[in-house]
PDB file of C-alpha atoms in Angstrom:
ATOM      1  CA  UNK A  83     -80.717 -64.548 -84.815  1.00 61.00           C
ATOM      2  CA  UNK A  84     -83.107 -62.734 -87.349  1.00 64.00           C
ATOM      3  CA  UNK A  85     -86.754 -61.824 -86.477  1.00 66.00           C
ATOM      4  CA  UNK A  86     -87.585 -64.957 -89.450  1.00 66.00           C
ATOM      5  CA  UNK A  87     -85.645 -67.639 -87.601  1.00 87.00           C
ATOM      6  CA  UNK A  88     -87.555 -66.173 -84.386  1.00 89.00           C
ATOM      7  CA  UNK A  89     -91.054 -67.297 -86.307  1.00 91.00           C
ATOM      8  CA  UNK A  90     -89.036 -70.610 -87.793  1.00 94.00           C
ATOM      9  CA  UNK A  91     -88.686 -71.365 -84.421  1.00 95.00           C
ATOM     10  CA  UNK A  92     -91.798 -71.028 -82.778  1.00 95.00           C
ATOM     11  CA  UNK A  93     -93.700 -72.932 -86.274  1.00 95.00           C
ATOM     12  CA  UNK A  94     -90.678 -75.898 -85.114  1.00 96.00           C
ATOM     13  CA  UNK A  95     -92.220 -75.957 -81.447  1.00 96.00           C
ATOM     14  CA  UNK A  96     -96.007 -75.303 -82.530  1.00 95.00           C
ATOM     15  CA  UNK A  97     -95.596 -78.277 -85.165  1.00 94.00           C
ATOM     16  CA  UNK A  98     -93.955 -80.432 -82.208  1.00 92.00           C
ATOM     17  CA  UNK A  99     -97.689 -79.970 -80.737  1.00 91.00           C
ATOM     18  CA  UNK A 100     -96.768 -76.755 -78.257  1.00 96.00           C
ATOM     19  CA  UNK A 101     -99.822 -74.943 -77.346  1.00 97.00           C
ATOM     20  CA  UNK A 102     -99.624 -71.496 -78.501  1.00 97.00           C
ATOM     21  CA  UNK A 103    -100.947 -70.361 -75.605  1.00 96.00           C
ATOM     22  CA  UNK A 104     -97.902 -71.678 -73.564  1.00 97.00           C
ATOM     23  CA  UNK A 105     -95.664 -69.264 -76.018  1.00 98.00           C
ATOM     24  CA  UNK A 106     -95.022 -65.652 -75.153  1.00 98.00           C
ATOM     25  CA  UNK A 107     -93.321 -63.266 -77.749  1.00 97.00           C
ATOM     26  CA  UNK A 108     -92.012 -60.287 -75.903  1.00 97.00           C
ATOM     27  CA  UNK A 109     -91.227 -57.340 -78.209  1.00 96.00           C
ATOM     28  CA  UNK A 110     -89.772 -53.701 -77.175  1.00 94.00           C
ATOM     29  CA  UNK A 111     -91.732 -52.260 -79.748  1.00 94.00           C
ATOM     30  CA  UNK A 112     -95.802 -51.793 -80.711  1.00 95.00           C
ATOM     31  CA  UNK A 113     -93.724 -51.737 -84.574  1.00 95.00           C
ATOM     32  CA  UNK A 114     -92.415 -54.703 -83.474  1.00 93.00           C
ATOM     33  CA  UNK A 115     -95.118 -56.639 -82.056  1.00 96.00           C
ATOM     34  CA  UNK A 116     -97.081 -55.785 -85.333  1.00 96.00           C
ATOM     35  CA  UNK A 117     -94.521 -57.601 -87.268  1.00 94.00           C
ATOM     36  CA  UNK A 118     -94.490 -60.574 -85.324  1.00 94.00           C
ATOM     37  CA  UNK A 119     -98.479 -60.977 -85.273  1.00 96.00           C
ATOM     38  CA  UNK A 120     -98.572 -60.513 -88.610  1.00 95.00           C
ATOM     39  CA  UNK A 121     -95.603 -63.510 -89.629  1.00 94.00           C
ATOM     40  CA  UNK A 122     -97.722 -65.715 -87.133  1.00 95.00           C
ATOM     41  CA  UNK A 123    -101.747 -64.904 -88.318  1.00 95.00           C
ATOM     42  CA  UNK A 124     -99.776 -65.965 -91.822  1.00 94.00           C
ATOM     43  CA  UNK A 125     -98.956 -69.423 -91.151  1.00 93.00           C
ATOM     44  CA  UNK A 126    -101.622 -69.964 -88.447  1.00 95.00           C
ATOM     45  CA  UNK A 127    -105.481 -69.715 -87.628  1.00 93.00           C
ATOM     46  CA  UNK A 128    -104.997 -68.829 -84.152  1.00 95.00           C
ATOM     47  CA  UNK A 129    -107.883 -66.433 -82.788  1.00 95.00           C
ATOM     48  CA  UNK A 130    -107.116 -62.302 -82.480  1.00 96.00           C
ATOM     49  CA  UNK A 131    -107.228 -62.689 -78.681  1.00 96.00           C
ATOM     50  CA  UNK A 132    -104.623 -65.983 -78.361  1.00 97.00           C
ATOM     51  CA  UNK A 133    -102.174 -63.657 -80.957  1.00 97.00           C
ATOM     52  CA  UNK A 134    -103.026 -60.209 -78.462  1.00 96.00           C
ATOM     53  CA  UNK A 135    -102.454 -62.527 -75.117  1.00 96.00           C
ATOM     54  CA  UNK A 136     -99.195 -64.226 -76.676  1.00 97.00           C
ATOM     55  CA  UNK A 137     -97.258 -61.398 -78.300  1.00 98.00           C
ATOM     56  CA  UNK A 138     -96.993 -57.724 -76.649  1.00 97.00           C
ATOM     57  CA  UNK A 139     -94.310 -55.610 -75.695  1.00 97.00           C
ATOM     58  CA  UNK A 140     -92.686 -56.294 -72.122  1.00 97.00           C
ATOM     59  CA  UNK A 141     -94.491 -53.376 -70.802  1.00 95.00           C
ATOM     60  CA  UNK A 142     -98.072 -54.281 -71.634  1.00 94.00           C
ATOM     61  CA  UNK A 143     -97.290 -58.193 -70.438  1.00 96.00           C
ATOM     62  CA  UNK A 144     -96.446 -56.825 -67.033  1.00 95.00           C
ATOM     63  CA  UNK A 145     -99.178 -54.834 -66.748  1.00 93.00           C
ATOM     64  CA  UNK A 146    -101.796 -57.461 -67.948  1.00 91.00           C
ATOM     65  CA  UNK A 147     -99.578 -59.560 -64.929  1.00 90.00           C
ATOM     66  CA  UNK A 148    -100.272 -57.883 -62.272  1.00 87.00           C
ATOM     67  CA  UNK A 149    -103.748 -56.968 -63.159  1.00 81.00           C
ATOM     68  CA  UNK A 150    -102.599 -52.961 -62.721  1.00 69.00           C
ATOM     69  CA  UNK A 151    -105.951 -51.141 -64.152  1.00 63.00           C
ATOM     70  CA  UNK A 152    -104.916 -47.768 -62.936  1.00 68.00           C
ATOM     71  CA  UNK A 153    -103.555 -45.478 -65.734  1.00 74.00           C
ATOM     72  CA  UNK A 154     -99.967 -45.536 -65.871  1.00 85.00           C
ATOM     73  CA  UNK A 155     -98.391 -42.438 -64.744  1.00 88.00           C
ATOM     74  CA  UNK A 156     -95.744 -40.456 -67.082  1.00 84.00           C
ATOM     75  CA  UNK A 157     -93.589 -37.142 -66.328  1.00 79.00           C
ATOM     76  CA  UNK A 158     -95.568 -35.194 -68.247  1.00 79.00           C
ATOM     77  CA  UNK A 159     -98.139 -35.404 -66.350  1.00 84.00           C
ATOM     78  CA  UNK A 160     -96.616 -35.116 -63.031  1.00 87.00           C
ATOM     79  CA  UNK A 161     -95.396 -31.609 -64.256  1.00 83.00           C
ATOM     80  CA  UNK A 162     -98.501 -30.506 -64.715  1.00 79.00           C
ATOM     81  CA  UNK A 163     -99.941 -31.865 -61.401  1.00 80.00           C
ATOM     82  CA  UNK A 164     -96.922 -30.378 -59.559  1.00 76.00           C
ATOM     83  CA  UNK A 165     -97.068 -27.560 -61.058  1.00 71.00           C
ATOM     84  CA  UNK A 166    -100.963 -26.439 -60.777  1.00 68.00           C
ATOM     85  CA  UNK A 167    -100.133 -27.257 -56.613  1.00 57.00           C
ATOM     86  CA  UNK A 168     -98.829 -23.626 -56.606  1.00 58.00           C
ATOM     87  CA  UNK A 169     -95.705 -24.007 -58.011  1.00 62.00           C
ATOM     88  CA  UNK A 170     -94.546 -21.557 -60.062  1.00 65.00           C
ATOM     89  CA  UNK A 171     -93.608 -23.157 -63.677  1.00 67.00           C
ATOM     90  CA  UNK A 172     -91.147 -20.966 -65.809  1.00 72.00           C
ATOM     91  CA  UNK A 173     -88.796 -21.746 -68.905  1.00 73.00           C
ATOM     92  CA  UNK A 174     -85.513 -22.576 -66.632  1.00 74.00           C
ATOM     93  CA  UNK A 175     -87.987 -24.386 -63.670  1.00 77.00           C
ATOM     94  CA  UNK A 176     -89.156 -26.744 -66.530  1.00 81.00           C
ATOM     95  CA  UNK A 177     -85.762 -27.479 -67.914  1.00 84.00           C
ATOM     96  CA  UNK A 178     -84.881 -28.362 -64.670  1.00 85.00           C
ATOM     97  CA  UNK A 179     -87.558 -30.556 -63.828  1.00 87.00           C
ATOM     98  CA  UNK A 180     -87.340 -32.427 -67.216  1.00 87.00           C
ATOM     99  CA  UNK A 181     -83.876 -32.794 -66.492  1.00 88.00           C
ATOM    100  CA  UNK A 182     -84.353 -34.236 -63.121  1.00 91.00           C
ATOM    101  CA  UNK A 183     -87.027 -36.593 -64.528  1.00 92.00           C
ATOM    102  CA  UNK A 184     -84.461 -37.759 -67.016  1.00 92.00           C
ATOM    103  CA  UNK A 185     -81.611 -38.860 -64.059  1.00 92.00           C
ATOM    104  CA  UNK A 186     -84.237 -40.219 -61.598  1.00 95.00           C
ATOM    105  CA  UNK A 187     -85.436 -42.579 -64.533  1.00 95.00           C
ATOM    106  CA  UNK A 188     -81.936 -43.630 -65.487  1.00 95.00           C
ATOM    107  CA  UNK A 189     -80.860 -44.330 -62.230  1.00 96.00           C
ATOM    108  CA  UNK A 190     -83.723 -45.976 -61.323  1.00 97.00           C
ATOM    109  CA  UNK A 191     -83.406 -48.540 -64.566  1.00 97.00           C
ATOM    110  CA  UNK A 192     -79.746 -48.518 -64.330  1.00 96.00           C
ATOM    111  CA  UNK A 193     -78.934 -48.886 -60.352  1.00 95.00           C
ATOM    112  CA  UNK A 194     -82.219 -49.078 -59.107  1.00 96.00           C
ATOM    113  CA  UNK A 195     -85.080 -47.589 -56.548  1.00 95.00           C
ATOM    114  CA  UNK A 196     -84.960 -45.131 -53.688  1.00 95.00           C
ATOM    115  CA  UNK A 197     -83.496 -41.992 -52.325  1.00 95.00           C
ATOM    116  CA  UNK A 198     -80.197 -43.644 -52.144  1.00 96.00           C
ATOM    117  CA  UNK A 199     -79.744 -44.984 -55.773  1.00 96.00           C
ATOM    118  CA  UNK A 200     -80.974 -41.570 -56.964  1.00 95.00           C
ATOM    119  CA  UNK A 201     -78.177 -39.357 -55.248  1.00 92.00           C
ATOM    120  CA  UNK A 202     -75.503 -42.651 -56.445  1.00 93.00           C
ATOM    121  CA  UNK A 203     -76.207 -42.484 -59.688  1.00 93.00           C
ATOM    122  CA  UNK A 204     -76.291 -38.193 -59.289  1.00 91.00           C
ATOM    123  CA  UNK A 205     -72.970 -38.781 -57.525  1.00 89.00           C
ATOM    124  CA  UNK A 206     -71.267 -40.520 -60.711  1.00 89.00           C
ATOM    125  CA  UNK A 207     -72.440 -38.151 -63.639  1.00 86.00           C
ATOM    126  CA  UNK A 208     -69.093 -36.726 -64.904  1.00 69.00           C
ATOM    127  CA  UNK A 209     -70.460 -32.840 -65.278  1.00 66.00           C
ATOM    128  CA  UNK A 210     -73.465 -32.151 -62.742  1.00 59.00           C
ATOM    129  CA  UNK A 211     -73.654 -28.600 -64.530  1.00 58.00           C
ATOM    130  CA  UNK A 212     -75.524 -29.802 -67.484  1.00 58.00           C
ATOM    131  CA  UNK A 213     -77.954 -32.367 -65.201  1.00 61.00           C
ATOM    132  CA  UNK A 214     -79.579 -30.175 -62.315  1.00 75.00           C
ATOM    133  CA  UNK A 215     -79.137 -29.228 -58.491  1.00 84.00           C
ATOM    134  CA  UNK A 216     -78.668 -31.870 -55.748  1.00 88.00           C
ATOM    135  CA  UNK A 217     -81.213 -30.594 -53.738  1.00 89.00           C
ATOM    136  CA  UNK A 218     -83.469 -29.659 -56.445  1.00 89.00           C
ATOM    137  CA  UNK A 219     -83.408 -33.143 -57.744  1.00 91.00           C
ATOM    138  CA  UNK A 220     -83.760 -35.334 -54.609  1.00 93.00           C
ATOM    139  CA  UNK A 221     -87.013 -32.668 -53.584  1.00 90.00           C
ATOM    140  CA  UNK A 222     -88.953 -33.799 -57.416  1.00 92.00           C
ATOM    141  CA  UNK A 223     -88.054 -37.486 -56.510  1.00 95.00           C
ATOM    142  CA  UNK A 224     -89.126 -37.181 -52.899  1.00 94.00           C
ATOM    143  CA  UNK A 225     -92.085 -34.917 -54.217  1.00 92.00           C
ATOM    144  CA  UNK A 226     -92.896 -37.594 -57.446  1.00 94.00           C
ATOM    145  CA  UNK A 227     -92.609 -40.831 -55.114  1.00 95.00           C
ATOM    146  CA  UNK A 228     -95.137 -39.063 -52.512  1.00 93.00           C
ATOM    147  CA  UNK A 229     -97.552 -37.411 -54.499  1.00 91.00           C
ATOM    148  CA  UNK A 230     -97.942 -41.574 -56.841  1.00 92.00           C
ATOM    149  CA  UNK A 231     -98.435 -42.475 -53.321  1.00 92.00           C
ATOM    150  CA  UNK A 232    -101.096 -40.392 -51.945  1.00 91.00           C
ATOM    151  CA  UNK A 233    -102.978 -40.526 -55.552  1.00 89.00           C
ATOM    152  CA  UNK A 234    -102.436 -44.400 -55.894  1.00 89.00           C
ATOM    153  CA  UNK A 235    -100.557 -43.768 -58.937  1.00 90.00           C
ATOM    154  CA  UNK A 236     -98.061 -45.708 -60.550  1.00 92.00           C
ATOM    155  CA  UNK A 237     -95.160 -45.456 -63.459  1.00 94.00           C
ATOM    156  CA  UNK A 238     -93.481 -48.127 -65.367  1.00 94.00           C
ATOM    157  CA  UNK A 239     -90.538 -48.736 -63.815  1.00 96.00           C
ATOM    158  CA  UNK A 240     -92.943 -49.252 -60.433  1.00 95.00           C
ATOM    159  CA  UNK A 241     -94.984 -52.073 -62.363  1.00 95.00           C
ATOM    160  CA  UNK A 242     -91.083 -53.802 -63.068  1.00 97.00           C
ATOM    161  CA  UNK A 243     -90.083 -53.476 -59.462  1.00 97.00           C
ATOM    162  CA  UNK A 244     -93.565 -54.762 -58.023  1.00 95.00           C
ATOM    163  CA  UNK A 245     -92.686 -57.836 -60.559  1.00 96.00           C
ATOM    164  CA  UNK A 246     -89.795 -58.436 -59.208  1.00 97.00           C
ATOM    165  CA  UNK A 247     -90.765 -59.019 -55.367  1.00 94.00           C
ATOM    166  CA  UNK A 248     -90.939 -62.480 -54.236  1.00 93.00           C
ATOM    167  CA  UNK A 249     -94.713 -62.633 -54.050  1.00 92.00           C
ATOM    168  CA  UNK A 250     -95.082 -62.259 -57.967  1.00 93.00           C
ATOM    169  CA  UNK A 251     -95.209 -65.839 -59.470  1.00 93.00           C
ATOM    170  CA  UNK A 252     -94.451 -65.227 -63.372  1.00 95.00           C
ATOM    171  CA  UNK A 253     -96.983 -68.011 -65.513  1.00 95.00           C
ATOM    172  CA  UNK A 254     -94.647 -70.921 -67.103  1.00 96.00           C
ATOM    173  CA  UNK A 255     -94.416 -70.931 -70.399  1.00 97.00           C
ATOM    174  CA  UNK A 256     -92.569 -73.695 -72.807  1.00 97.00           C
ATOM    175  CA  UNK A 257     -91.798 -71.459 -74.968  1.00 98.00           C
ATOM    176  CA  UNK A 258     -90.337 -67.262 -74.418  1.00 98.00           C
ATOM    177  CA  UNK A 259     -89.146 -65.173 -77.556  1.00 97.00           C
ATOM    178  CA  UNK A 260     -87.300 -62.190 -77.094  1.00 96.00           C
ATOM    179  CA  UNK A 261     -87.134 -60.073 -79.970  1.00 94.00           C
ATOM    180  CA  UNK A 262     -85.067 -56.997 -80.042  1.00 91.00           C
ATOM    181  CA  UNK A 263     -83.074 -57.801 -77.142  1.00 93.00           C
ATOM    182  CA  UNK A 264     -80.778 -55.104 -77.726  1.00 92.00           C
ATOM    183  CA  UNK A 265     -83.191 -52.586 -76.871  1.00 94.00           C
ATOM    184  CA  UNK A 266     -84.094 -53.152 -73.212  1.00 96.00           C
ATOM    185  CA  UNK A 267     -82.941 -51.418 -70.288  1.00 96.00           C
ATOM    186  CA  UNK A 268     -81.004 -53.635 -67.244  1.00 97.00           C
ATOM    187  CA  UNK A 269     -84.626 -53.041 -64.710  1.00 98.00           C
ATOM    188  CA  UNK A 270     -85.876 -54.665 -68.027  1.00 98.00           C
ATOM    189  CA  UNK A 271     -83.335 -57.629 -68.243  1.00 97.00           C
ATOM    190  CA  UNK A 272     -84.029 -58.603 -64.303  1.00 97.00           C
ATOM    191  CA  UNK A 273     -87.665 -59.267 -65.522  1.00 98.00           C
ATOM    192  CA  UNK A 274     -86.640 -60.831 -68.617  1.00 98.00           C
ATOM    193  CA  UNK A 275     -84.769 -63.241 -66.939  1.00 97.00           C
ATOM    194  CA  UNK A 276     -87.528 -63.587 -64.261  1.00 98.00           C
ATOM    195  CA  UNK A 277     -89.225 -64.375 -67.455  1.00 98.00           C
ATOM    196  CA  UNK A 278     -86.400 -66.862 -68.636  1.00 97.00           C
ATOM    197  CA  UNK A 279     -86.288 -68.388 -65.325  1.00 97.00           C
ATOM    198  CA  UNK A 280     -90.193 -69.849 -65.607  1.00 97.00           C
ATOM    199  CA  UNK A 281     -89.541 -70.713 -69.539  1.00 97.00           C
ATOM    200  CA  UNK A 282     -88.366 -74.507 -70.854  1.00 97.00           C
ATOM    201  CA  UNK A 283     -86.920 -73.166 -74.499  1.00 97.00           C
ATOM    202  CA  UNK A 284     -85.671 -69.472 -74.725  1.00 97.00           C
ATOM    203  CA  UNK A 285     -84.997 -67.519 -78.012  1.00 96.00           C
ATOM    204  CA  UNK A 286     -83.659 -64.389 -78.607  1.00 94.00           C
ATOM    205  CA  UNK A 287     -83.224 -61.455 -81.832  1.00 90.00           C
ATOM    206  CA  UNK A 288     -80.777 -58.904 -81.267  1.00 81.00           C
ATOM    207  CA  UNK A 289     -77.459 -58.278 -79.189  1.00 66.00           C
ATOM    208  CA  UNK A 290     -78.123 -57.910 -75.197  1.00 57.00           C
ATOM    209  CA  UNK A 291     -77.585 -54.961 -73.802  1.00 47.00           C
ATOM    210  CA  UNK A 292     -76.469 -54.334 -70.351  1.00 40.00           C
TER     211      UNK A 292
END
C-alpha cells in the first residue's frame, strides 16, 4: 500500500462520519509525518492541534502517552556525564564506549531488557573483536542503567518498555495508520501491535520488518 491509498483511506473512514480525533497516523519519520499532515490539511479543515495530536512519529505518541516530561536521555550525553565523573576519556575509550552503546541498544530492541539479554545478544555476535570487551560492556550497561536511575532519567527504548507493562491502557482508536512499516525495530512492533490491539480498522505502508 502507497502513502496515497494511506490518505484514500482515512478520507473513506472520515467521510463514513469517523471522528478524526479517533484516527492516529503513526509515522517513523518527522519527513514523514510532514507528508502526511500536509495530504490531510489539503482535503480537510481540521485545526493545527487535532493534525499535531493525530499524526506523529511512534516515538513522540508514546511519550505524549505516558505524560514523560523529563528530557529524553541519548548516548551522547551519557558519555559526557560518565566521563566528567573522573573517567578518563581517550580516542580507543570512546570507540569502545560508542561501540558498547551500539550492542546494548540492539539487543535491547532486538531481544530485549536487562543484564541477561545484554550478555545473549553479546554471546551471539559472530566476531566479538570488532564489538568490545565482555566486561567492559556489561560495566557501561550496569553503569548507564544506574546512573538514568539515580538522575531519574530515561531513554527511548525505556518509554517502549514502560508502555508495554500491564498498567499502561493504550486510548482506542477506530482508526490506526502505519506508515513506513518497514522501518521499525521489533521493541517497536510489540507497541505497534499494542497499538493494533486497541484499534477497530488497521492500515499499513511499507513491508514489516521483523
Amino acid at each position: 500500500m502507497k502513502n496515497l491509498d494511506l490518505i484514500e483511506i482515512l478520507q473513506d473512514h472520515l467521510k463514513k462520519t469517523c471522528p478524526f480525533d479517533q484516527t492516529l497516523t503513526i509515522c517513523s519519520t518527522q519527513a514523514g509525518v510532514r507528508k502526511v499532515r500536509e495530504s490531510i490539511r489539503e482535503q480537510n479543515s481540521f485545526m493545527e492541534k487535532q493534525l499535531i495530536q493525530n499524526v506523529q512519529t511512534l516515538d513522540s505518541y508514546l511519550i505524549n502517552i505516558i505524560g514523560e516530561d523529563r528530557k529524553i536521555y541519548h548516548p551522547s550525553d551519557f558519555i559526557k556525564d560518565f566521563y566528567n565523573e573522573g573517567n578518563k576519556l581517550t580516542n580507543d575509550t570512546e570507540q569502545k564506549f560508542h561501540a558498547a552503546m551500539d550492542v546494548i541498544r540492539t539487543a535491547r530492541i532486538t531481544l530485549g531488557d536487562g543484564t541477561n539479554n545484554i550478555v545473549k545478544y553479546y554471546d551471539s555476535l559472530y566476531n566479538k573483536n570488532f564489538t568490545v570487551a565482555f566486561k567492559f560492556l556489561v560495566k557501561i550497561f550496569e553503569t548507564y542503567t544506574k546512573y538514568k536511575e539515580d538522575n531519574s532519567k530515561v531513554d527511548l527504548e525505556d518509554i517502549k518498555y514502560k508502555i508495554l507493562g500491564p498498567h499502561i491502557t493504550l486510548p482506542y482508536n477506530i482508526v490506526l495508520m502505519i506508515n513506513e512499516a518497514q522501518n521499525y525495530t521489533p521493541l517497536e512492533w510489540m507497541v505497534i501491535n499494542k497499538l493494533i490491539s486497541m484499534s477497530q480498522y488497521v492500515y499499513m505502508t511499507g513491508n514489516r520488518s521483523l
